[in-house]
Amino acid sequence: MGGNVNGLNAATILAYYIEYKAKKFGVTSNSSPIRNFHTNEVTDAVVELCEEFEHRYAKSFGEMCRECACNNLTQEGYWSILSELVGKDLHWGRVIAIFAFAGALSVDRMRSNCHADVENIQDWTCKFMRKHVEQWVDKNNGWNGLVEFHKKPT
């Protein structure tokens, strides 16, 4: 899926990021661990950019997570949130917003012992990215484009 670099795709990046977040916050993930996976420039960039994004929008993400917890989360509702994050003009910052929100919501659901929600979040995020983001990633130098974006001076 999108911008394959040595087998790297959005599903692998997302699974890695959610595992990273779970370990960071000391919560247990019921997801199967990624075997024989080594971090690389792409995953390092995703972690750095997501943490920066989450820090910047912590209050909004907290509110969004609480709203999702109060409602019975469906794929349609989740995709609606992701569509709002992406907006009309897709760019790397909005791709990062997807990963960051999926990671934040997953940790929130793990803390609430709602592990089935985490599996849904991963599945729905990957489906959303295949449908709405994958072609854009491919046209923008694949996941290497994200690394280039990350390296640009701000």
Coordinates of C-alpha atoms in Angstrom, one line a residue:
M1 CA 0.0 0.0 0.0
G2 CA 1.4 3.3 -1.1
G3 CA 5.0 4.2 -1.5
N4 CA 6.5 0.8 -0.9
V5 CA 10.1 1.2 0.3
N6 CA 11.7 -2.2 1.1
G7 CA 8.3 -3.6 2.0
L8 CA 7.3 -0.5 4.0
N9 CA 3.7 0.5 3.6
A10 CA 1.1 2.5 5.6
A11 CA -0.2 -0.6 7.4
T12 CA 3.3 -1.4 8.7
I13 CA 4.1 2.2 9.6
L14 CA 0.8 2.5 11.5
A15 CA 1.3 -0.8 13.3
Y16 CA 4.8 0.3 14.3
Y17 CA 3.6 3.7 15.5
I18 CA 0.8 2.3 17.6
E19 CA 3.2 -0.2 19.2
Y20 CA 5.6 2.6 19.8
K21 CA 2.9 4.7 21.5
A22 CA 1.7 1.8 23.6
K23 CA 5.2 1.2 25.0
K24 CA 5.8 4.9 25.6
F25 CA 2.7 5.2 27.7
G26 CA 3.1 1.8 29.4
V27 CA -0.1 0.3 28.1
T28 CA -0.4 -3.2 26.7
S29 CA -1.3 -3.7 23.1
N30 CA -3.1 -6.9 22.1
S31 CA -1.9 -6.4 18.5
S32 CA 0.5 -8.9 17.2
P33 CA 4.0 -7.5 17.3
I34 CA 5.8 -6.6 14.1
R35 CA 8.4 -9.3 13.7
N36 CA 11.9 -8.7 12.4
F37 CA 11.1 -5.0 11.9
H38 CA 13.8 -2.5 12.2
T39 CA 13.2 1.2 12.4
N40 CA 14.3 3.3 9.5
E41 CA 14.3 6.9 8.3
V42 CA 10.5 6.7 7.5
T43 CA 9.5 5.4 10.9
D44 CA 11.8 7.8 12.7
A45 CA 10.3 10.7 10.7
V46 CA 6.7 9.5 11.5
V47 CA 7.5 9.2 15.2
E48 CA 9.1 12.7 15.4
L49 CA 6.4 14.4 13.3
C50 CA 3.5 12.7 15.1
E51 CA 4.9 13.6 18.5
E52 CA 5.3 17.2 17.4
F53 CA 1.8 17.2 15.9
E54 CA 0.2 15.6 19.0
H55 CA 2.0 18.1 21.3
R56 CA 0.8 21.0 19.2
Y57 CA -2.8 19.7 19.1
A58 CA -3.0 17.8 22.4
K59 CA -6.2 19.6 23.6
S60 CA -8.0 19.0 20.3
F61 CA -6.9 15.3 20.2
G62 CA -8.0 14.8 23.8
E63 CA -11.4 16.2 23.0
M64 CA -11.7 14.1 19.8
C65 CA -10.7 10.9 21.7
R66 CA -13.3 11.6 24.4
E67 CA -15.9 12.1 21.8
C68 CA -15.0 8.8 20.1
A69 CA -15.1 7.0 23.5
C70 CA -18.6 8.5 24.3
N71 CA -20.0 7.4 20.9
N72 CA -20.1 3.9 19.6
L73 CA -17.3 4.2 17.1
T74 CA -18.1 3.0 13.6
Q75 CA -16.0 3.0 10.4
E76 CA -18.3 5.7 8.9
G77 CA -17.8 7.9 12.0
Y78 CA -14.1 7.3 12.1
W79 CA -13.7 8.0 8.4
S80 CA -15.6 11.3 8.9
I81 CA -13.1 12.4 11.5
L82 CA -10.2 11.4 9.2
S83 CA -11.8 13.3 6.3
E84 CA -12.0 16.4 8.5
L85 CA -8.3 16.0 9.4
V86 CA -7.3 15.6 5.7
G87 CA -9.5 18.3 4.3
K88 CA -9.5 19.1 0.6
D89 CA -5.8 19.8 0.2
L90 CA -3.8 16.7 1.0
H91 CA -0.1 17.2 2.1
W92 CA 2.4 15.4 4.3
G93 CA 1.2 17.3 7.4
R94 CA -2.2 15.9 6.9
V95 CA -0.9 12.4 6.4
I96 CA 0.9 12.8 9.7
A97 CA -2.3 13.9 11.3
I98 CA -3.9 10.6 10.3
F99 CA -1.1 8.6 12.0
A100 CA -1.0 10.9 15.0
F101 CA -4.8 10.7 15.6
A102 CA -4.9 6.9 15.1
G103 CA -2.0 6.5 17.6
A104 CA -3.6 8.8 20.2
L105 CA -7.0 7.2 19.9
S106 CA -5.5 3.7 20.0
V107 CA -3.6 4.5 23.3
D108 CA -6.8 6.0 24.7
R109 CA -8.8 2.8 23.9
M110 CA -6.0 0.6 25.3
R111 CA -6.1 2.6 28.5
S112 CA -9.8 1.9 28.6
N113 CA -9.2 -1.8 28.0
C114 CA -11.1 -1.6 24.7
H115 CA -8.5 -3.5 22.6
A116 CA -11.1 -4.5 19.9
D117 CA -11.4 -0.8 19.1
V118 CA -7.7 -0.6 18.5
E119 CA -7.9 -3.4 15.9
N120 CA -10.8 -1.5 14.2
I121 CA -8.8 1.7 14.3
Q122 CA -5.9 0.1 12.5
D123 CA -8.1 -1.6 10.0
W124 CA -10.2 1.5 9.3
T125 CA -7.2 3.7 9.0
C126 CA -5.5 1.4 6.5
K127 CA -8.7 1.2 4.4
F128 CA -9.0 5.0 4.5
M129 CA -5.4 5.5 3.5
R130 CA -5.8 2.9 0.6
K131 CA -8.8 4.8 -0.7
H132 CA -7.9 8.4 -0.1
V133 CA -4.2 8.8 0.5
E134 CA -2.2 6.0 -1.2
Q135 CA -2.2 7.5 -4.7
W136 CA -1.1 10.9 -3.3
V137 CA 1.8 9.2 -1.4
D138 CA 2.9 7.4 -4.6
K139 CA 2.8 10.6 -6.6
N140 CA 4.9 12.4 -4.0
N141 CA 7.9 10.1 -4.0
G142 CA 6.4 7.4 -1.8
W143 CA 7.4 7.3 1.8
N144 CA 10.8 8.8 0.8
G145 CA 8.8 12.0 0.2
L146 CA 7.8 12.0 3.9
V147 CA 11.5 11.7 4.8
E148 CA 12.3 14.6 2.5
F149 CA 9.5 16.7 4.0
H150 CA 10.8 15.9 7.5
K151 CA 14.3 17.0 6.6
K152 CA 13.2 20.4 5.2
P153 CA 14.2 23.3 7.4
T154 CA 11.2 25.0 9.0

